[in-house]
PDB file of C-alpha atoms in Angstrom:
ATOM      1  CA  ALA A 489     -45.645  46.892  57.762  1.00 66.00           C
ATOM      2  CA  GLN A 490     -47.300  45.177  54.853  1.00 76.00           C
ATOM      3  CA  LYS A 491     -46.224  41.603  54.311  1.00 93.00           C
ATOM      4  CA  ILE A 492     -46.979  41.634  50.597  1.00 97.00           C
ATOM      5  CA  THR A 493     -46.593  44.749  48.475  1.00 97.00           C
ATOM      6  CA  GLN A 494     -47.815  45.099  44.931  1.00 97.00           C
ATOM      7  CA  THR A 495     -46.954  48.598  43.760  1.00 96.00           C
ATOM      8  CA  GLN A 496     -48.750  48.520  40.414  1.00 97.00           C
ATOM      9  CA  PRO A 497     -52.497  49.114  40.786  1.00 96.00           C
ATOM     10  CA  GLY A 498     -52.907  48.741  37.041  1.00 96.00           C
ATOM     11  CA  MET A 499     -50.846  47.583  34.092  1.00 97.00           C
ATOM     12  CA  PHE A 500     -51.431  47.632  30.348  1.00 97.00           C
ATOM     13  CA  VAL A 501     -49.794  45.355  27.807  1.00 97.00           C
ATOM     14  CA  GLN A 502     -50.196  44.727  24.116  1.00 97.00           C
ATOM     15  CA  GLU A 503     -51.358  41.315  23.018  1.00 97.00           C
ATOM     16  CA  LYS A 504     -48.467  38.891  22.396  1.00 97.00           C
ATOM     17  CA  GLU A 505     -46.012  40.956  24.451  1.00 98.00           C
ATOM     18  CA  ALA A 506     -44.561  39.994  27.818  1.00 98.00           C
ATOM     19  CA  VAL A 507     -45.428  41.744  31.067  1.00 98.00           C
ATOM     20  CA  THR A 508     -43.957  41.709  34.552  1.00 98.00           C
ATOM     21  CA  LEU A 509     -46.090  42.171  37.647  1.00 98.00           C
ATOM     22  CA  ASP A 510     -44.159  43.217  40.721  1.00 98.00           C
ATOM     23  CA  CYS A 511     -44.379  41.724  44.181  1.00 98.00           C
ATOM     24  CA  THR A 512     -42.189  42.256  47.230  1.00 98.00           C
ATOM     25  CA  TYR A 513     -42.626  40.533  50.547  1.00 97.00           C
ATOM     26  CA  ASP A 514     -41.550  40.866  54.136  1.00 96.00           C
ATOM     27  CA  THR A 515     -40.979  37.986  56.506  1.00 93.00           C
ATOM     28  CA  SER A 516     -38.470  36.863  59.086  1.00 91.00           C
ATOM     29  CA  ASP A 517     -39.474  33.215  58.741  1.00 89.00           C
ATOM     30  CA  PRO A 518     -36.902  31.249  56.730  1.00 91.00           C
ATOM     31  CA  SER A 519     -39.593  28.868  55.523  1.00 88.00           C
ATOM     32  CA  TYR A 520     -42.256  30.418  53.360  1.00 89.00           C
ATOM     33  CA  GLY A 521     -44.080  30.016  50.096  1.00 90.00           C
ATOM     34  CA  LEU A 522     -45.060  32.565  47.507  1.00 93.00           C
ATOM     35  CA  PHE A 523     -48.092  32.254  45.266  1.00 93.00           C
ATOM     36  CA  TRP A 524     -49.657  34.081  42.379  1.00 96.00           C
ATOM     37  CA  TYR A 525     -53.365  33.961  41.705  1.00 95.00           C
ATOM     38  CA  LYS A 526     -55.487  35.307  38.870  1.00 97.00           C
ATOM     39  CA  GLN A 527     -58.969  36.647  39.555  1.00 97.00           C
ATOM     40  CA  PRO A 528     -61.129  37.338  36.501  1.00 96.00           C
ATOM     41  CA  SER A 529     -64.238  39.486  36.785  1.00 94.00           C
ATOM     42  CA  SER A 530     -66.241  36.371  37.691  1.00 92.00           C
ATOM     43  CA  GLY A 531     -64.464  36.353  41.047  1.00 94.00           C
ATOM     44  CA  GLU A 532     -62.921  32.886  41.052  1.00 93.00           C
ATOM     45  CA  MET A 533     -59.350  32.592  42.273  1.00 94.00           C
ATOM     46  CA  ILE A 534     -57.138  30.700  39.841  1.00 93.00           C
ATOM     47  CA  PHE A 535     -53.794  29.388  41.065  1.00 91.00           C
ATOM     48  CA  LEU A 536     -50.969  30.249  38.667  1.00 94.00           C
ATOM     49  CA  ILE A 537     -47.603  29.481  40.186  1.00 93.00           C
ATOM     50  CA  TYR A 538     -45.774  28.678  43.413  1.00 92.00           C
ATOM     51  CA  GLN A 539     -42.236  29.344  44.682  1.00 93.00           C
ATOM     52  CA  GLY A 540     -40.863  27.898  47.895  1.00 90.00           C
ATOM     53  CA  SER A 541     -38.260  29.786  49.888  1.00 92.00           C
ATOM     54  CA  TYR A 542     -35.784  26.922  49.560  1.00 91.00           C
ATOM     55  CA  ASP A 543     -36.329  26.355  45.881  1.00 91.00           C
ATOM     56  CA  GLN A 544     -33.111  26.873  43.975  1.00 91.00           C
ATOM     57  CA  GLN A 545     -34.671  27.531  40.601  1.00 94.00           C
ATOM     58  CA  ASN A 546     -37.324  29.979  39.530  1.00 96.00           C
ATOM     59  CA  ALA A 547     -40.733  28.401  39.096  1.00 95.00           C
ATOM     60  CA  THR A 548     -42.277  28.152  35.649  1.00 96.00           C
ATOM     61  CA  GLU A 549     -45.731  27.051  34.549  1.00 94.00           C
ATOM     62  CA  GLY A 550     -46.394  27.380  30.842  1.00 96.00           C
ATOM     63  CA  ARG A 551     -46.489  31.098  29.984  1.00 97.00           C
ATOM     64  CA  TYR A 552     -46.008  32.042  33.629  1.00 98.00           C
ATOM     65  CA  SER A 553     -42.662  32.328  35.331  1.00 97.00           C
ATOM     66  CA  LEU A 554     -41.676  33.684  38.687  1.00 97.00           C
ATOM     67  CA  ASN A 555     -38.581  35.848  38.985  1.00 97.00           C
ATOM     68  CA  PHE A 556     -37.555  35.007  42.539  1.00 97.00           C
ATOM     69  CA  GLN A 557     -34.867  37.240  44.030  1.00 97.00           C
ATOM     70  CA  LYS A 558     -34.572  36.102  47.615  1.00 96.00           C
ATOM     71  CA  ALA A 559     -32.068  38.709  48.785  1.00 95.00           C
ATOM     72  CA  ARG A 560     -34.305  41.481  47.486  1.00 96.00           C
ATOM     73  CA  LYS A 561     -37.409  39.710  48.775  1.00 97.00           C
ATOM     74  CA  SER A 562     -39.127  39.999  45.455  1.00 98.00           C
ATOM     75  CA  ALA A 563     -41.234  37.505  43.535  1.00 98.00           C
ATOM     76  CA  ASN A 564     -42.275  39.073  40.278  1.00 98.00           C
ATOM     77  CA  LEU A 565     -44.638  37.296  37.904  1.00 98.00           C
ATOM     78  CA  VAL A 566     -43.724  37.282  34.237  1.00 98.00           C
ATOM     79  CA  ILE A 567     -46.426  36.514  31.699  1.00 98.00           C
ATOM     80  CA  SER A 568     -45.080  35.832  28.241  1.00 97.00           C
ATOM     81  CA  ALA A 569     -47.034  36.209  24.989  1.00 96.00           C
ATOM     82  CA  SER A 570     -49.989  37.952  26.631  1.00 97.00           C
ATOM     83  CA  GLN A 571     -53.465  36.974  25.522  1.00 97.00           C
ATOM     84  CA  LEU A 572     -56.724  38.876  25.761  1.00 97.00           C
ATOM     85  CA  GLY A 573     -57.913  36.313  28.285  1.00 97.00           C
ATOM     86  CA  ASP A 574     -55.104  37.313  30.618  1.00 98.00           C
ATOM     87  CA  SER A 575     -56.964  40.512  31.466  1.00 98.00           C
ATOM     88  CA  ALA A 576     -57.784  40.121  35.152  1.00 97.00           C
ATOM     89  CA  MET A 577     -56.711  41.031  38.660  1.00 98.00           C
ATOM     90  CA  TYR A 578     -53.514  39.352  39.796  1.00 98.00           C
ATOM     91  CA  PHE A 579     -52.690  38.733  43.433  1.00 98.00           C
ATOM     92  CA  CYS A 580     -49.391  37.839  45.020  1.00 97.00           C
ATOM     93  CA  ALA A 581     -49.687  35.912  48.287  1.00 95.00           C
ATOM     94  CA  MET A 582     -47.406  34.452  50.927  1.00 93.00           C
ATOM     95  CA  ARG A 583     -47.616  31.605  53.394  1.00 89.00           C
ATOM     96  CA  GLU A 584     -45.222  31.719  56.321  1.00 85.00           C
ATOM     97  CA  GLY A 585     -44.112  28.382  57.680  1.00 74.00           C
ATOM     98  CA  TRP A 586     -44.585  24.829  56.486  1.00 64.00           C
ATOM     99  CA  THR A 587     -47.238  22.213  57.125  1.00 56.00           C
ATOM    100  CA  GLY A 588     -48.230  22.078  60.763  1.00 51.00           C
ATOM    101  CA  SER A 589     -47.476  25.708  61.417  1.00 42.00           C
ATOM    102  CA  ASN A 590     -49.644  28.745  60.789  1.00 49.00           C
ATOM    103  CA  TYR A 591     -50.145  28.442  57.064  1.00 76.00           C
ATOM    104  CA  LYS A 592     -52.752  31.048  56.218  1.00 83.00           C
ATOM    105  CA  LEU A 593     -52.221  33.115  53.089  1.00 89.00           C
ATOM    106  CA  THR A 594     -51.594  36.848  53.151  1.00 92.00           C
ATOM    107  CA  PHE A 595     -52.483  38.674  49.953  1.00 95.00           C
ATOM    108  CA  GLY A 596     -51.173  41.803  48.306  1.00 97.00           C
ATOM    109  CA  LYS A 597     -53.545  44.481  47.067  1.00 96.00           C
ATOM    110  CA  GLY A 598     -53.440  43.194  43.535  1.00 97.00           C
ATOM    111  CA  THR A 599     -52.622  44.454  40.061  1.00 98.00           C
ATOM    112  CA  LEU A 600     -55.295  44.886  37.411  1.00 97.00           C
ATOM    113  CA  LEU A 601     -53.838  43.756  34.098  1.00 98.00           C
ATOM    114  CA  THR A 602     -55.425  44.857  30.853  1.00 98.00           C
ATOM    115  CA  VAL A 603     -54.319  43.259  27.608  1.00 98.00           C
ATOM    116  CA  ASN A 604     -54.947  45.428  24.569  1.00 97.00           C
ATOM    117  CA  PRO A 605     -55.553  43.928  21.106  1.00 95.00           C
TER     118      PRO A 605
ATOM    119  CA  GLY B 954     -57.661  18.077  40.911  1.00 70.00           C
ATOM    120  CA  ALA B 955     -58.862  19.404  44.241  1.00 79.00           C
ATOM    121  CA  VAL B 956     -62.280  21.040  44.029  1.00 88.00           C
ATOM    122  CA  VAL B 957     -63.984  23.308  46.534  1.00 93.00           C
ATOM    123  CA  SER B 958     -67.667  23.972  46.047  1.00 95.00           C
ATOM    124  CA  GLN B 959     -69.237  27.096  47.526  1.00 97.00           C
ATOM    125  CA  HIS B 960     -72.941  27.874  47.698  1.00 97.00           C
ATOM    126  CA  PRO B 961     -74.822  30.018  47.092  1.00 98.00           C
ATOM    127  CA  SER B 962     -73.009  32.035  44.453  1.00 97.00           C
ATOM    128  CA  ARG B 963     -75.280  35.009  44.957  1.00 97.00           C
ATOM    129  CA  VAL B 964     -77.691  35.918  47.710  1.00 98.00           C
ATOM    130  CA  ILE B 965     -79.816  38.933  48.424  1.00 97.00           C
ATOM    131  CA  CYS B 966     -81.273  39.217  51.888  1.00 96.00           C
ATOM    132  CA  LYS B 967     -83.146  41.745  53.949  1.00 97.00           C
ATOM    133  CA  SER B 968     -81.424  43.686  56.668  1.00 97.00           C
ATOM    134  CA  GLY B 969     -81.673  41.883  59.996  1.00 97.00           C
ATOM    135  CA  THR B 970     -81.860  38.371  58.597  1.00 97.00           C
ATOM    136  CA  SER B 971     -79.153  35.694  58.664  1.00 97.00           C
ATOM    137  CA  VAL B 972     -77.449  34.087  55.707  1.00 98.00           C
ATOM    138  CA  LYS B 973     -75.560  30.793  55.612  1.00 98.00           C
ATOM    139  CA  ILE B 974     -72.781  30.127  53.119  1.00 98.00           C
ATOM    140  CA  GLU B 975     -71.471  26.593  52.584  1.00 97.00           C
ATOM    141  CA  CYS B 976     -67.998  25.540  51.552  1.00 96.00           C
ATOM    142  CA  ARG B 977     -67.404  21.892  50.632  1.00 95.00           C
ATOM    143  CA  SER B 978     -64.265  20.069  49.627  1.00 92.00           C
ATOM    144  CA  LEU B 979     -65.526  17.597  47.026  1.00 92.00           C
ATOM    145  CA  ASP B 980     -62.639  15.208  46.508  1.00 86.00           C
ATOM    146  CA  PHE B 981     -60.396  15.662  49.497  1.00 84.00           C
ATOM    147  CA  GLN B 982     -60.541  16.082  53.231  1.00 85.00           C
ATOM    148  CA  ALA B 983     -59.823  19.479  54.705  1.00 85.00           C
ATOM    149  CA  THR B 984     -59.138  19.811  58.415  1.00 82.00           C
ATOM    150  CA  THR B 985     -58.667  23.513  57.872  1.00 87.00           C
ATOM    151  CA  MET B 986     -60.620  25.922  55.706  1.00 91.00           C
ATOM    152  CA  PHE B 987     -60.210  29.665  55.367  1.00 93.00           C
ATOM    153  CA  TRP B 988     -62.852  32.337  54.961  1.00 96.00           C
ATOM    154  CA  TYR B 989     -62.048  35.590  53.173  1.00 96.00           C
ATOM    155  CA  ARG B 990     -63.937  38.767  52.502  1.00 97.00           C
ATOM    156  CA  GLN B 991     -63.334  40.967  49.497  1.00 96.00           C
ATOM    157  CA  PHE B 992     -64.735  44.425  48.877  1.00 94.00           C
ATOM    158  CA  PRO B 993     -64.918  45.723  45.283  1.00 90.00           C
ATOM    159  CA  LYS B 994     -61.531  46.415  43.742  1.00 89.00           C
ATOM    160  CA  GLN B 995     -59.772  45.384  46.944  1.00 93.00           C
ATOM    161  CA  SER B 996     -57.752  42.438  48.125  1.00 95.00           C
ATOM    162  CA  LEU B 997     -58.850  39.333  49.985  1.00 95.00           C
ATOM    163  CA  MET B 998     -58.888  39.808  53.729  1.00 95.00           C
ATOM    164  CA  LEU B 999     -58.767  36.720  55.897  1.00 94.00           C
ATOM    165  CA  MET B1000     -61.691  36.636  58.295  1.00 96.00           C
ATOM    166  CA  ALA B1001     -61.138  33.373  60.083  1.00 95.00           C
ATOM    167  CA  THR B1002     -59.540  29.966  60.006  1.00 92.00           C
ATOM    168  CA  SER B1003     -62.044  27.161  60.342  1.00 89.00           C
ATOM    169  CA  ASN B1004     -60.827  24.030  62.113  1.00 85.00           C
ATOM    170  CA  GLU B1005     -62.699  20.738  61.941  1.00 83.00           C
ATOM    171  CA  GLY B1006     -64.074  19.762  65.305  1.00 83.00           C
ATOM    172  CA  SER B1007     -62.935  22.870  67.141  1.00 85.00           C
ATOM    173  CA  LYS B1008     -63.596  26.567  67.362  1.00 88.00           C
ATOM    174  CA  ALA B1009     -62.629  28.850  64.522  1.00 92.00           C
ATOM    175  CA  THR B1010     -59.765  31.282  64.867  1.00 92.00           C
ATOM    176  CA  TYR B1011     -60.860  34.787  63.988  1.00 95.00           C
ATOM    177  CA  GLU B1012     -58.640  37.572  62.728  1.00 94.00           C
ATOM    178  CA  GLN B1013     -58.393  40.760  64.702  1.00 94.00           C
ATOM    179  CA  GLY B1014     -61.377  43.014  64.171  1.00 94.00           C
ATOM    180  CA  VAL B1015     -63.740  40.283  62.958  1.00 96.00           C
ATOM    181  CA  GLU B1016     -66.839  39.906  65.111  1.00 94.00           C
ATOM    182  CA  LYS B1017     -67.187  36.294  66.209  1.00 94.00           C
ATOM    183  CA  ASP B1018     -70.849  36.624  67.083  1.00 95.00           C
ATOM    184  CA  LYS B1019     -71.691  38.152  63.753  1.00 96.00           C
ATOM    185  CA  PHE B1020     -69.769  35.743  61.546  1.00 97.00           C
ATOM    186  CA  LEU B1021     -70.459  32.275  62.895  1.00 96.00           C
ATOM    187  CA  ILE B1022     -68.278  29.515  61.538  1.00 94.00           C
ATOM    188  CA  ASN B1023     -68.993  25.819  61.891  1.00 91.00           C
ATOM    189  CA  HIS B1024     -66.704  23.085  60.615  1.00 89.00           C
ATOM    190  CA  ALA B1025     -68.575  19.952  61.564  1.00 83.00           C
ATOM    191  CA  SER B1026     -66.936  17.532  59.154  1.00 89.00           C
ATOM    192  CA  LEU B1027     -63.758  17.132  57.150  1.00 88.00           C
ATOM    193  CA  THR B1028     -65.524  18.280  53.995  1.00 91.00           C
ATOM    194  CA  LEU B1029     -67.862  21.048  55.106  1.00 94.00           C
ATOM    195  CA  SER B1030     -67.468  24.462  56.662  1.00 94.00           C
ATOM    196  CA  THR B1031     -70.237  27.021  56.943  1.00 96.00           C
ATOM    197  CA  LEU B1032     -70.185  30.765  57.472  1.00 97.00           C
ATOM    198  CA  THR B1033     -73.344  32.356  58.841  1.00 97.00           C
ATOM    199  CA  VAL B1034     -73.709  36.105  58.675  1.00 98.00           C
ATOM    200  CA  THR B1035     -76.097  36.898  61.500  1.00 97.00           C
ATOM    201  CA  SER B1036     -78.361  39.931  61.598  1.00 97.00           C
ATOM    202  CA  ALA B1037     -76.952  41.122  58.297  1.00 97.00           C
ATOM    203  CA  HIS B1038     -76.728  44.825  57.534  1.00 96.00           C
ATOM    204  CA  PRO B1039     -75.966  46.653  54.283  1.00 96.00           C
ATOM    205  CA  GLU B1040     -72.335  47.122  55.338  1.00 96.00           C
ATOM    206  CA  ASP B1041     -71.970  43.324  55.347  1.00 96.00           C
ATOM    207  CA  SER B1042     -72.560  43.306  51.604  1.00 97.00           C
ATOM    208  CA  SER B1043     -69.405  41.875  50.108  1.00 97.00           C
ATOM    209  CA  PHE B1044     -67.832  38.960  48.258  1.00 97.00           C
ATOM    210  CA  TYR B1045     -67.115  36.041  50.573  1.00 98.00           C
ATOM    211  CA  ILE B1046     -64.806  33.283  49.438  1.00 97.00           C
ATOM    212  CA  CYS B1047     -63.514  30.147  51.105  1.00 96.00           C
ATOM    213  CA  SER B1048     -60.423  28.088  50.473  1.00 93.00           C
ATOM    214  CA  ALA B1049     -58.957  24.783  51.542  1.00 88.00           C
ATOM    215  CA  SER B1050     -55.873  22.740  50.853  1.00 76.00           C
ATOM    216  CA  PRO B1051     -55.454  19.015  50.327  1.00 70.00           C
ATOM    217  CA  LEU B1052     -53.403  17.702  53.192  1.00 61.00           C
ATOM    218  CA  THR B1053     -50.883  16.165  50.839  1.00 58.00           C
ATOM    219  CA  ASP B1054     -50.608  19.098  48.501  1.00 53.00           C
ATOM    220  CA  ARG B1055     -50.247  22.127  50.664  1.00 50.00           C
ATOM    221  CA  ASN B1056     -46.649  22.894  49.924  1.00 51.00           C
ATOM    222  CA  ASN B1057     -46.705  23.035  46.188  1.00 55.00           C
ATOM    223  CA  TYR B1058     -50.151  23.800  44.953  1.00 57.00           C
ATOM    224  CA  GLY B1059     -51.414  26.199  47.483  1.00 66.00           C
ATOM    225  CA  TYR B1060     -55.016  26.445  48.209  1.00 82.00           C
ATOM    226  CA  THR B1061     -58.102  25.721  46.187  1.00 87.00           C
ATOM    227  CA  PHE B1062     -60.745  28.397  46.355  1.00 93.00           C
ATOM    228  CA  GLY B1063     -64.488  28.198  46.135  1.00 95.00           C
ATOM    229  CA  SER B1064     -66.206  30.266  43.477  1.00 96.00           C
ATOM    230  CA  GLY B1065     -67.297  32.839  46.043  1.00 97.00           C
ATOM    231  CA  THR B1066     -70.591  34.218  47.300  1.00 97.00           C
ATOM    232  CA  ARG B1067     -71.744  37.701  46.488  1.00 97.00           C
ATOM    233  CA  LEU B1068     -73.884  38.879  49.376  1.00 97.00           C
ATOM    234  CA  THR B1069     -76.150  41.887  49.015  1.00 97.00           C
ATOM    235  CA  VAL B1070     -78.057  43.105  52.051  1.00 97.00           C
ATOM    236  CA  VAL B1071     -80.974  45.404  51.286  1.00 97.00           C
TER     237      VAL B1071
END
């Protein structure tokens, strides 16, 4: 079974509108972290936002927010007021365990976001 | 912030030759670094976990003798693709995490290396 599932291969959004990118995860470890990364065509991986499994509130970072629904095991990324520069591939990733344990990242297949003017 | 430098950014090599890719943490020490491979329009697949001063841990299906990893210091890990073939052409990217920052800010990635084997 896939640990991270991103069901949207591609998404389109109009400039200045909000968009939600879906991510569901699967783990039996009570301690885990969820990450979103942006990968433009240049290939660099840009960290966007992080949510810990014990965090009580949804994470926010500027125009990015994470809609964390623990019972549903979902961690959707919401981008508000989309900009043309937001066009990129977006990856959801998970780390199982805390420091000292096996903390490699597992990535979803990604969602290609295109922002239209 | 934490910076990871990866070189070269692009390399073209002939089939049968070896290529070395370097990953350096510039402003922090990294006892662990990760090497990923990414084919076009696909996700990042973890190849191996590089541990300073010890042998790397390879993911299932990754050939240890083909992808040699050396992590000789707390700031440098290298990936050598030995006897490269066209099917090894891919985007290779490394990542590392500051020891004090792992929980909240994830992992800093290098800029990646696009390898083309002709």
